[in-house]
Tab-separated table of C-alpha atoms in Angstrom:
chain	number	residue	atom	x	y	z
A	44	UNK	CA	68.203	22.254	-26.948
A	45	UNK	CA	69.845	22.455	-23.665
A	46	UNK	CA	67.051	21.744	-21.338
A	47	UNK	CA	68.302	22.419	-17.839
A	48	UNK	CA	70.683	24.591	-15.874
A	49	UNK	CA	72.102	22.491	-13.062
A	50	UNK	CA	74.544	20.577	-15.270
A	51	UNK	CA	75.311	23.470	-17.581
A	52	UNK	CA	73.371	26.659	-18.274
A	53	UNK	CA	71.540	26.231	-21.532
A	54	UNK	CA	69.747	27.988	-24.341
A	55	UNK	CA	66.291	27.593	-25.775
A	56	UNK	CA	67.489	25.578	-28.721
A	57	UNK	CA	70.667	23.915	-27.499
A	58	UNK	CA	70.405	20.160	-27.685
A	59	UNK	CA	73.547	18.866	-26.035
A	60	UNK	CA	75.505	19.435	-22.868
A	61	UNK	CA	78.581	21.032	-24.352
A	62	UNK	CA	78.342	20.740	-28.122
A	63	UNK	CA	76.604	24.040	-28.838
A	64	UNK	CA	76.587	23.436	-32.565
A	65	UNK	CA	73.258	21.795	-32.934
A	66	UNK	CA	70.336	24.032	-31.304
A	67	UNK	CA	69.366	23.024	-30.753
A	68	UNK	CA	69.383	23.029	-31.209
A	69	UNK	CA	70.593	24.331	-30.501
A	70	UNK	CA	72.119	23.315	-34.027
A	71	UNK	CA	74.529	21.925	-35.901
A	72	UNK	CA	77.190	22.737	-38.436
A	73	UNK	CA	76.482	19.640	-40.533
A	74	UNK	CA	77.975	20.053	-43.996
A	75	UNK	CA	76.635	16.896	-45.576
A	76	UNK	CA	74.423	18.781	-48.026
A	77	UNK	CA	76.509	21.910	-48.514
A	78	UNK	CA	80.224	21.553	-47.745
A	79	UNK	CA	82.043	24.389	-46.100
A	80	UNK	CA	84.924	25.890	-48.016
A	81	UNK	CA	88.188	24.199	-47.196
A	82	UNK	CA	89.260	26.502	-44.372
A	83	UNK	CA	90.245	23.483	-42.261
A	84	UNK	CA	93.725	23.566	-43.709
A	85	UNK	CA	96.675	22.303	-41.732
A	86	UNK	CA	98.829	25.181	-40.522
A	87	UNK	CA	102.264	23.577	-40.599
A	88	UNK	CA	104.813	26.323	-41.185
A	89	UNK	CA	108.059	24.770	-42.411
A	90	UNK	CA	110.061	27.556	-40.797
A	91	UNK	CA	108.676	26.784	-37.331
A	92	UNK	CA	108.657	22.997	-37.631
A	93	UNK	CA	111.680	20.942	-36.623
A	94	UNK	CA	110.380	17.943	-38.573
A	95	UNK	CA	111.586	17.331	-42.116
A	96	UNK	CA	109.038	17.483	-44.893
A	97	UNK	CA	109.306	13.733	-45.392
A	98	UNK	CA	108.804	12.932	-41.713
A	99	UNK	CA	106.041	15.533	-41.458
A	100	UNK	CA	104.263	13.803	-44.357
A	101	UNK	CA	104.505	10.464	-42.602
A	102	UNK	CA	103.182	11.981	-39.370
A	103	UNK	CA	100.251	13.508	-41.227
A	104	UNK	CA	99.226	10.141	-42.649
A	105	UNK	CA	99.168	8.656	-39.142
A	106	UNK	CA	96.438	11.129	-38.135
A	107	UNK	CA	94.111	10.197	-41.008
A	108	UNK	CA	91.108	8.137	-39.857
A	109	UNK	CA	88.205	8.039	-37.423
A	110	UNK	CA	89.187	8.794	-33.814
A	111	UNK	CA	86.758	7.951	-31.019
A	112	UNK	CA	86.777	9.462	-27.523
A	113	UNK	CA	84.661	9.936	-24.401
A	114	UNK	CA	84.154	13.380	-22.872
A	115	UNK	CA	83.226	13.214	-19.192
A	116	UNK	CA	80.884	16.100	-18.333
A	117	UNK	CA	79.997	14.960	-14.816
A	118	UNK	CA	80.544	12.026	-12.493
A	119	UNK	CA	77.654	10.120	-14.032
A	120	UNK	CA	77.590	11.334	-17.598
A	121	UNK	CA	79.860	11.223	-20.614
A	122	UNK	CA	79.472	12.002	-24.302
A	123	UNK	CA	80.974	9.903	-27.075
A	124	UNK	CA	82.309	11.688	-30.102
A	125	UNK	CA	84.361	10.911	-33.194
A	126	UNK	CA	86.938	13.101	-34.930
A	127	UNK	CA	87.101	12.306	-38.644
A	128	UNK	CA	90.459	13.430	-40.032
A	129	UNK	CA	91.110	13.298	-43.762
A	130	UNK	CA	93.861	14.351	-46.130
A	131	UNK	CA	92.970	16.901	-48.791
A	132	UNK	CA	95.790	17.450	-51.273
A	133	UNK	CA	98.629	18.418	-48.884
A	134	UNK	CA	96.404	19.436	-45.970
A	135	UNK	CA	94.365	17.866	-43.201
A	136	UNK	CA	90.674	18.594	-42.746
A	137	UNK	CA	88.441	17.329	-39.953
A	138	UNK	CA	84.840	16.986	-38.852
A	139	UNK	CA	83.223	16.083	-35.541
A	140	UNK	CA	80.424	13.533	-34.991
A	141	UNK	CA	78.319	13.183	-31.836
A	142	UNK	CA	76.375	9.976	-32.652
A	143	UNK	CA	74.180	9.943	-29.535
A	144	UNK	CA	72.825	13.351	-30.543
A	145	UNK	CA	72.611	12.535	-34.266
A	146	UNK	CA	75.125	15.291	-34.984
A	147	UNK	CA	77.411	14.523	-37.916
A	148	UNK	CA	79.956	16.411	-39.984
A	149	UNK	CA	80.550	19.435	-37.737
A	150	UNK	CA	83.326	21.150	-39.667
A	151	UNK	CA	86.465	22.214	-37.797
A	152	UNK	CA	87.711	25.630	-38.913
A	153	UNK	CA	91.368	24.730	-38.596
A	154	UNK	CA	93.589	21.686	-38.158
A	155	UNK	CA	97.177	22.425	-37.158
A	156	UNK	CA	99.692	19.560	-37.159
A	157	UNK	CA	103.416	19.592	-36.473
A	158	UNK	CA	105.116	16.263	-36.002
A	159	UNK	CA	103.063	14.166	-33.553
A	160	UNK	CA	101.077	17.130	-32.259
A	161	UNK	CA	97.647	18.202	-33.542
A	162	UNK	CA	95.235	21.042	-32.725
A	163	UNK	CA	91.643	21.248	-33.980
A	164	UNK	CA	89.496	24.377	-33.608
A	165	UNK	CA	85.759	24.906	-34.155
A	166	UNK	CA	85.348	28.629	-33.584
A	167	UNK	CA	81.571	29.069	-33.554
A	168	UNK	CA	81.147	26.533	-30.750
A	169	UNK	CA	84.299	27.620	-28.913
A	170	UNK	CA	85.768	24.100	-29.211
A	171	UNK	CA	89.488	23.405	-29.180
A	172	UNK	CA	91.274	20.068	-28.942
A	173	UNK	CA	95.041	19.693	-28.533
A	174	UNK	CA	96.630	16.262	-28.545
A	175	UNK	CA	99.782	14.279	-29.127
A	176	UNK	CA	99.956	11.007	-31.043
A	177	UNK	CA	101.553	8.312	-28.875
A	178	UNK	CA	101.626	4.926	-30.612
A	179	UNK	CA	97.976	4.354	-31.609
A	180	UNK	CA	96.382	6.884	-29.251
A	181	UNK	CA	96.019	10.665	-29.361
A	182	UNK	CA	96.341	11.907	-25.793
A	183	UNK	CA	94.963	15.387	-25.367
A	184	UNK	CA	92.702	17.977	-23.780
A	185	UNK	CA	89.248	19.056	-24.973
A	186	UNK	CA	88.293	22.657	-24.260
A	187	UNK	CA	85.069	24.562	-24.756
A	188	UNK	CA	84.961	28.029	-23.288
A	189	UNK	CA	86.524	27.766	-19.844
A	190	UNK	CA	85.607	24.087	-19.533
A	191	UNK	CA	88.380	21.601	-20.221
A	192	UNK	CA	88.896	17.897	-19.676
A	193	UNK	CA	91.429	15.242	-20.692
A	194	UNK	CA	90.231	13.197	-23.662
A	195	UNK	CA	92.132	10.348	-25.278
A	196	UNK	CA	91.260	9.288	-28.821
A	197	UNK	CA	91.627	5.829	-30.288
A	198	UNK	CA	91.151	4.799	-33.913
A	199	UNK	CA	87.946	3.062	-34.874
A	200	UNK	CA	86.992	1.373	-38.133
A	201	UNK	CA	83.296	2.087	-37.611
A	202	UNK	CA	81.957	5.181	-39.315
A	203	UNK	CA	78.466	6.081	-38.110
A	204	UNK	CA	76.575	8.243	-40.593
A	205	UNK	CA	73.380	10.226	-40.500
A	206	UNK	CA	70.291	8.240	-41.441
A	207	UNK	CA	68.050	9.941	-43.975
A	208	UNK	CA	64.648	11.094	-42.730
A	209	UNK	CA	61.423	10.587	-44.711
A	210	UNK	CA	60.898	14.323	-45.260
A	211	UNK	CA	64.437	15.118	-46.427
A	212	UNK	CA	64.274	17.225	-49.603
A	213	UNK	CA	64.740	15.461	-52.922
A	214	UNK	CA	68.080	15.797	-54.670
A	215	UNK	CA	66.116	16.689	-57.828
A	216	UNK	CA	63.587	19.319	-56.644
A	217	UNK	CA	60.833	20.593	-58.902
A	218	UNK	CA	61.686	24.250	-58.286
A	219	UNK	CA	64.602	26.615	-58.821
A	220	UNK	CA	67.485	26.459	-56.339
A	221	UNK	CA	69.705	29.541	-56.221
A	222	UNK	CA	72.858	29.923	-54.107
A	223	UNK	CA	73.048	33.536	-52.923
A	224	UNK	CA	75.311	35.876	-50.965
A	225	UNK	CA	74.290	39.194	-49.446
A	226	UNK	CA	76.022	41.896	-47.463
A	227	UNK	CA	75.327	43.047	-43.931
A	228	UNK	CA	76.771	46.487	-44.603
A	229	UNK	CA	76.321	47.741	-41.038
A	230	UNK	CA	78.484	44.957	-39.569
A	231	UNK	CA	80.679	44.456	-42.633
A	232	UNK	CA	80.298	40.776	-43.462
A	233	UNK	CA	78.681	38.657	-46.156
A	234	UNK	CA	76.093	35.962	-45.456
A	235	UNK	CA	75.592	32.858	-47.582
A	236	UNK	CA	72.292	31.165	-48.207
A	237	UNK	CA	70.020	29.248	-50.554
A	238	UNK	CA	66.882	30.612	-52.174
A	239	UNK	CA	64.123	28.219	-53.287
A	240	UNK	CA	61.869	29.747	-55.935
A	241	UNK	CA	58.661	28.028	-57.153
A	242	UNK	CA	58.474	27.388	-60.867
A	243	UNK	CA	54.865	28.610	-60.873
A	244	UNK	CA	53.732	32.205	-60.120
A	245	UNK	CA	53.957	33.051	-56.409
A	246	UNK	CA	53.076	35.956	-54.133
A	247	UNK	CA	55.124	35.452	-50.937
A	248	UNK	CA	58.768	34.942	-49.953
A	249	UNK	CA	59.780	33.825	-46.458
A	250	UNK	CA	63.128	34.262	-44.690
A	251	UNK	CA	63.819	31.475	-42.180
A	252	UNK	CA	65.576	32.623	-38.997
A	253	UNK	CA	67.180	29.854	-36.968
A	254	UNK	CA	67.047	29.117	-33.259
A	255	UNK	CA	69.890	29.167	-30.752
A	256	UNK	CA	73.365	27.833	-31.400
A	257	UNK	CA	75.612	28.176	-34.462
A	258	UNK	CA	73.399	26.868	-37.244
A	259	UNK	CA	73.879	26.202	-40.917
A	260	UNK	CA	71.027	26.852	-43.279
A	261	UNK	CA	69.714	23.259	-43.280
A	262	UNK	CA	68.973	23.535	-39.555
A	263	UNK	CA	70.551	20.217	-38.586
A	264	UNK	CA	69.067	19.266	-35.217
A	265	UNK	CA	69.676	15.764	-33.818
A	266	UNK	CA	69.567	14.189	-37.268
A	267	UNK	CA	66.758	16.321	-38.683
A	268	UNK	CA	67.255	19.000	-41.348
A	269	UNK	CA	64.489	21.138	-39.935
A	270	UNK	CA	64.887	24.301	-42.015
A	271	UNK	CA	65.701	22.498	-45.250
A	272	UNK	CA	62.488	20.493	-44.829
A	273	UNK	CA	60.459	23.606	-43.974
A	274	UNK	CA	61.820	25.433	-47.029
A	275	UNK	CA	61.185	22.448	-49.304
A	276	UNK	CA	57.595	21.903	-48.163
A	277	UNK	CA	56.701	25.599	-48.401
A	278	UNK	CA	58.225	25.982	-51.862
A	279	UNK	CA	56.199	23.007	-53.084
A	280	UNK	CA	53.142	24.992	-51.948
A	281	UNK	CA	54.129	28.016	-54.015
A	282	UNK	CA	56.105	30.085	-51.464
A	283	UNK	CA	59.684	31.191	-52.123
A	284	UNK	CA	62.038	30.642	-49.195
A	285	UNK	CA	65.480	31.942	-48.217
A	286	UNK	CA	67.545	30.297	-45.512
A	287	UNK	CA	71.132	31.188	-44.672
A	288	UNK	CA	74.099	30.179	-42.531
A	289	UNK	CA	74.454	32.063	-39.253
A	290	UNK	CA	77.251	34.624	-39.202
A	291	UNK	CA	80.604	32.904	-38.715
A	292	UNK	CA	79.122	29.524	-39.605
A	293	UNK	CA	79.375	27.512	-42.829
A	294	UNK	CA	79.954	29.873	-45.755
A	295	UNK	CA	78.895	33.053	-43.911
A	296	UNK	CA	81.377	35.633	-42.716
A	297	UNK	CA	81.345	37.518	-39.443
A	298	UNK	CA	81.937	36.514	-35.841
A	299	UNK	CA	79.504	34.149	-34.158
A	300	UNK	CA	81.043	33.768	-30.711
A	301	UNK	CA	80.419	37.332	-29.523
A	302	UNK	CA	77.074	37.893	-31.270
A	303	UNK	CA	73.723	38.395	-29.512
A	304	UNK	CA	70.132	38.172	-30.730
A	305	UNK	CA	70.348	41.871	-31.617
A	306	UNK	CA	73.316	41.204	-33.897
A	307	UNK	CA	71.474	38.324	-35.576
A	308	UNK	CA	68.559	40.727	-36.135
A	309	UNK	CA	70.925	42.912	-38.167
A	310	UNK	CA	71.655	39.878	-40.342
A	311	UNK	CA	67.912	39.243	-40.698
A	312	UNK	CA	67.347	42.787	-41.920
A	313	UNK	CA	70.238	42.437	-44.353
A	314	UNK	CA	68.440	39.410	-45.802
A	315	UNK	CA	65.199	41.401	-46.066
A	316	UNK	CA	66.868	44.294	-47.888
A	317	UNK	CA	68.546	41.837	-50.245
A	318	UNK	CA	65.285	40.119	-51.207
A	319	UNK	CA	63.438	43.406	-51.641
A	320	UNK	CA	65.800	44.123	-54.545
A	321	UNK	CA	66.395	40.594	-55.835
A	322	UNK	CA	64.880	40.170	-59.297
A	323	UNK	CA	63.327	36.731	-58.832
A	324	UNK	CA	61.318	37.651	-55.689
A	325	UNK	CA	61.250	41.467	-55.475
A	326	UNK	CA	57.623	41.693	-56.635
A	327	UNK	CA	56.402	39.350	-53.874
A	328	UNK	CA	55.552	40.063	-50.250
A	329	UNK	CA	58.569	39.292	-48.049
A	330	UNK	CA	58.579	38.397	-44.360
A	331	UNK	CA	60.122	36.303	-41.595
A	332	UNK	CA	59.590	32.810	-40.246
A	333	UNK	CA	61.469	32.603	-36.961
A	334	UNK	CA	61.841	29.384	-34.985
A	335	UNK	CA	62.415	29.596	-31.214
A	336	UNK	CA	65.105	32.265	-30.675
A	337	UNK	CA	64.668	32.999	-34.377
A	338	UNK	CA	61.236	34.367	-33.495
A	339	UNK	CA	62.808	36.782	-31.004
A	340	UNK	CA	65.368	37.746	-33.648
A	341	UNK	CA	62.537	38.462	-36.098
A	342	UNK	CA	60.717	40.637	-33.555
A	343	UNK	CA	63.876	42.668	-32.883
A	344	UNK	CA	64.542	43.010	-36.612
A	345	UNK	CA	60.998	44.166	-37.318
A	346	UNK	CA	60.979	46.694	-34.488
A	347	UNK	CA	64.380	48.167	-35.379
A	348	UNK	CA	64.410	48.132	-39.174
A	349	UNK	CA	64.131	51.630	-40.622
A	350	UNK	CA	65.308	50.886	-44.152
A	351	UNK	CA	62.866	48.226	-45.360
A	352	UNK	CA	59.562	46.934	-44.083
A	353	UNK	CA	58.538	43.285	-43.871
A	354	UNK	CA	55.070	42.179	-44.954
A	355	UNK	CA	54.448	39.367	-42.456
A	356	UNK	CA	55.905	37.574	-39.422
A	357	UNK	CA	55.445	33.900	-38.535
A	358	UNK	CA	56.595	32.740	-35.111
A	359	UNK	CA	57.244	29.022	-34.651
A	360	UNK	CA	57.527	28.080	-30.955
A	361	UNK	CA	58.679	31.620	-30.251
A	362	UNK	CA	59.248	33.210	-26.829
A	363	UNK	CA	57.376	36.175	-25.375
A	364	UNK	CA	58.814	35.969	-21.856
A	365	UNK	CA	62.369	36.890	-20.911
A	366	UNK	CA	65.108	34.407	-21.640
A	367	UNK	CA	65.607	34.035	-17.914
A	368	UNK	CA	61.981	32.996	-17.424
A	369	UNK	CA	62.237	30.549	-20.321
A	370	UNK	CA	65.304	28.852	-18.854
A	371	UNK	CA	63.622	28.537	-15.468
A	372	UNK	CA	60.381	27.205	-16.967
A	373	UNK	CA	62.035	24.687	-19.271
A	374	UNK	CA	64.308	23.408	-16.516
A	375	UNK	CA	61.353	22.784	-14.217
A	376	UNK	CA	59.069	21.230	-16.825
A	377	UNK	CA	61.652	18.938	-18.397
A	378	UNK	CA	62.943	17.603	-15.111
A	379	UNK	CA	59.410	17.108	-13.837
A	380	UNK	CA	58.549	15.171	-17.004
A	381	UNK	CA	61.688	13.090	-16.500
A	382	UNK	CA	60.395	12.105	-13.096
A	383	UNK	CA	62.601	14.096	-10.732
A	384	UNK	CA	61.434	13.833	-7.129
A	385	UNK	CA	59.423	16.848	-5.984
A	386	UNK	CA	61.887	17.728	-3.228
A	387	UNK	CA	64.816	17.743	-5.663
A	388	UNK	CA	62.745	19.615	-8.235
A	389	UNK	CA	61.980	22.358	-5.731
A	390	UNK	CA	65.616	22.594	-4.655
A	391	UNK	CA	66.823	22.808	-8.247
A	392	UNK	CA	64.195	25.403	-9.161
A	393	UNK	CA	65.399	27.659	-6.358
A	394	UNK	CA	68.973	27.414	-7.627
A	395	UNK	CA	67.954	28.238	-11.193
A	396	UNK	CA	66.058	31.310	-10.000
A	397	UNK	CA	69.018	32.497	-7.942
A	398	UNK	CA	71.401	32.063	-10.857
A	399	UNK	CA	69.129	33.870	-13.314
A	400	UNK	CA	68.577	36.680	-10.806
A	401	UNK	CA	72.327	37.033	-10.310
A	402	UNK	CA	72.893	37.392	-14.058
A	403	UNK	CA	69.993	39.836	-14.414
A	404	UNK	CA	71.507	42.016	-11.688
A	405	UNK	CA	75.018	41.864	-13.208
A	406	UNK	CA	76.541	40.123	-10.199
A	407	UNK	CA	80.272	39.445	-10.433
A	408	UNK	CA	81.683	36.090	-11.454
A	409	UNK	CA	82.989	35.650	-7.925
A	410	UNK	CA	79.509	36.170	-6.468
A	411	UNK	CA	77.980	33.691	-8.929
A	412	UNK	CA	80.681	31.145	-8.185
A	413	UNK	CA	80.016	31.541	-4.458
A	414	UNK	CA	76.314	31.014	-5.094
A	415	UNK	CA	77.057	27.787	-6.956
A	416	UNK	CA	79.303	26.535	-4.176
A	417	UNK	CA	76.713	27.340	-1.506
A	418	UNK	CA	74.088	25.480	-3.540
A	419	UNK	CA	76.224	22.353	-3.847
A	420	UNK	CA	77.259	22.627	-7.499
A	421	UNK	CA	80.420	20.477	-7.866
A	422	UNK	CA	83.589	22.486	-8.414
A	423	UNK	CA	84.266	20.438	-11.569
A	424	UNK	CA	81.087	21.854	-13.156
A	425	UNK	CA	81.333	25.457	-12.003
A	426	UNK	CA	83.701	26.781	-14.672
A	427	UNK	CA	81.619	25.459	-17.547
A	428	UNK	CA	78.425	26.904	-16.075
A	429	UNK	CA	80.078	30.217	-15.273
A	430	UNK	CA	81.462	30.532	-18.794
A	431	UNK	CA	78.027	30.060	-20.327
A	432	UNK	CA	76.219	32.225	-17.790
A	433	UNK	CA	78.481	35.195	-18.372
A	434	UNK	CA	78.750	35.007	-22.166
A	435	UNK	CA	77.510	38.030	-24.100
A	436	UNK	CA	74.789	35.996	-25.792
A	437	UNK	CA	73.481	34.498	-22.561
A	438	UNK	CA	73.398	37.773	-20.658
A	439	UNK	CA	71.492	39.467	-23.475
A	440	UNK	CA	69.111	36.541	-23.810
A	441	UNK	CA	68.351	36.331	-20.074
A	442	UNK	CA	67.618	40.043	-19.765
A	443	UNK	CA	65.669	40.601	-22.998
A	444	UNK	CA	61.863	40.679	-22.955
A	445	UNK	CA	60.393	39.956	-26.426
A	446	UNK	CA	57.230	41.885	-25.500
A	447	UNK	CA	59.240	45.116	-25.714
A	448	UNK	CA	59.535	44.457	-29.448
A	449	UNK	CA	56.223	42.710	-30.081
A	450	UNK	CA	54.345	45.809	-28.865
A	451	UNK	CA	55.878	47.846	-31.690
A	452	UNK	CA	54.604	45.615	-34.471
A	453	UNK	CA	51.804	46.471	-36.876
A	454	UNK	CA	51.847	43.755	-39.526
A	455	UNK	CA	50.187	40.336	-39.937
A	456	UNK	CA	51.513	37.884	-37.338
A	457	UNK	CA	50.906	34.126	-37.122
A	458	UNK	CA	52.065	32.536	-33.843
A	459	UNK	CA	52.375	28.735	-33.838
A	460	UNK	CA	52.910	26.647	-30.704
A	461	UNK	CA	52.969	22.953	-29.810
A	462	UNK	CA	51.162	22.023	-26.591
A	463	UNK	CA	53.934	19.512	-25.792
A	464	UNK	CA	56.699	22.097	-26.099
A	465	UNK	CA	58.709	21.857	-22.876
A	466	UNK	CA	61.337	24.368	-23.970
A	467	UNK	CA	59.217	27.390	-24.826
A	468	UNK	CA	56.065	26.507	-22.853
A	469	UNK	CA	52.936	27.415	-24.751
A	470	UNK	CA	50.750	29.039	-22.079
A	471	UNK	CA	52.930	31.883	-20.905
A	472	UNK	CA	54.621	32.470	-24.245
A	473	UNK	CA	51.469	32.575	-26.334
A	474	UNK	CA	49.942	34.885	-23.722
A	475	UNK	CA	52.727	37.379	-24.393
A	476	UNK	CA	51.808	37.532	-28.084
A	477	UNK	CA	48.126	37.999	-27.260
A	478	UNK	CA	48.875	40.758	-24.749
A	479	UNK	CA	51.359	42.611	-26.957
A	480	UNK	CA	49.978	42.512	-30.500
A	481	UNK	CA	46.742	44.172	-31.573
A	482	UNK	CA	44.137	41.511	-32.328
A	483	UNK	CA	43.609	42.880	-35.842
A	484	UNK	CA	47.132	41.658	-36.677
A	485	UNK	CA	47.417	38.427	-34.701
A	486	UNK	CA	46.446	34.871	-35.627
A	487	UNK	CA	47.576	31.986	-33.453
A	488	UNK	CA	47.173	28.236	-33.214
A	489	UNK	CA	48.103	25.574	-30.658
A	490	UNK	CA	48.754	22.028	-31.910
A	491	UNK	CA	47.863	19.527	-29.155
A	492	UNK	CA	50.429	16.825	-29.936
A	493	UNK	CA	53.448	18.765	-31.212
A	494	UNK	CA	56.758	19.471	-29.449
A	495	UNK	CA	59.284	22.317	-29.704
A	496	UNK	CA	60.407	21.195	-33.165
A	497	UNK	CA	56.742	20.911	-34.166
A	498	UNK	CA	56.973	17.147	-34.454
A	499	UNK	CA	54.239	14.741	-33.259
A	500	UNK	CA	55.512	13.765	-29.812
A	501	UNK	CA	54.849	11.559	-26.811
A	502	UNK	CA	56.041	13.569	-23.801
A	503	UNK	CA	57.797	16.392	-25.632
A	504	UNK	CA	61.190	15.692	-24.055
A	505	UNK	CA	64.275	16.772	-26.057
A	506	UNK	CA	65.661	13.244	-25.993
A	507	UNK	CA	62.671	12.136	-28.086
A	508	UNK	CA	63.489	14.421	-31.032
A	509	UNK	CA	66.031	12.188	-32.761
A	510	UNK	CA	63.830	9.083	-32.651
A	511	UNK	CA	60.788	10.728	-34.261
A	512	UNK	CA	60.689	9.995	-37.992
A	513	UNK	CA	58.728	13.160	-38.832
A	514	UNK	CA	60.920	16.248	-39.071
A	515	UNK	CA	58.051	18.760	-39.205
A	516	UNK	CA	54.297	18.333	-39.008
A	517	UNK	CA	52.748	18.770	-42.491
A	518	UNK	CA	49.712	20.345	-40.793
A	519	UNK	CA	51.829	23.305	-39.693
A	520	UNK	CA	53.128	23.831	-43.224
A	521	UNK	CA	49.607	23.612	-44.626
A	522	UNK	CA	48.352	26.217	-42.116
A	523	UNK	CA	51.240	28.576	-42.903
A	524	UNK	CA	50.448	28.271	-46.596
A	525	UNK	CA	46.734	28.962	-46.074
A	526	UNK	CA	47.440	31.902	-43.756
A	527	UNK	CA	49.877	33.500	-46.195
A	528	UNK	CA	47.359	33.153	-49.001
A	529	UNK	CA	45.053	35.444	-47.003
A	530	UNK	CA	47.665	38.159	-46.453
């Protein structure tokens, strides 16, 4: 969950400064529970390589191991990460860990190695690293979007791994687990997911829609498997649940980098059509559970779907103000909670409003860059901010008002919010649901002590998420179960 704009423009669910594979967030591409297919194959074409096969094999072995580096994102801040490079048959595969954010096992899509040179690419997050092995150090450049910085990697013997959380699903669940694939025929790609089906009779099936950032179906967010836990707890209460990898992430096809919330809504409707004809759940009522941006995606899907109708819609910490307003609100609230001086808070708020206004009015990149310079944004940070501000996803998100879709809905809606949510603030966003949806359809509840992930929280700051042992409040799951039973 990227929580502020002055270091780098962020999304509702992005949890790190530059690693947009969380959610936040951000979310992450963690493959610990469900490995990605081995697409991280080394692309070493013998015809283009000047290194003999024997020497190339020796060079490949030298890259195997855990490589630690520091990415400097500003004068006062850096992020530690670890590249884990392994040999698989005759290929190299690699994953990325960001220990401070509890992100582990982010799968690189490709690893290309020729001689002492190596290139690693993680497409969904726009990450590329190119380096050269010199003695015991890989000297290279990290790039994400238009941001780039020199990063040297050194081998480390320490392998930090994700610590299990108390609510992690059992490896031997007492329900049916079905791996599924379904087609988004309008966009021409297949999506991969997991369907949990209760062993006892059931009446409802929920489709989980993830928040911002390239997210696998488990919903790995700073060490928590949010959507796996939600699916597990609901299925134990007699509700079938489908969750799936975002397009272009994990086992799902399609292109993530250029997709917007509207595109993800097409994927959501593909999931709905699939379940409406899937033997094990077709006789049940089927609907959406959308978390954060996933709630917006659900609203768009419901308003635009002409081929199949959903039976219910559950919004978890969902927005009902424009993305621009959300970014402004979360920036102000989080920095205030962190103790920023009022004068600096006011100055920063003015900058955020100017930037959001510039994007909303389709100002040119040159005009936005000039605005940053005039506001004192360091030149070293401008390219990264500009890249995020002008991405297709961000522009759509900033300009879109969820109320335009909520007003079109006529089905049972349950809106859930945590009072300590600093990323999608409860007051203004719940108000949008109340104003837009006829009261005969709407139920809502505010939980006094829950944050954006619906965990019991102290202040609600994003940096607290990883340290909270509870992944998801059981009270929320109980209320969802009771509400569905009435529909």
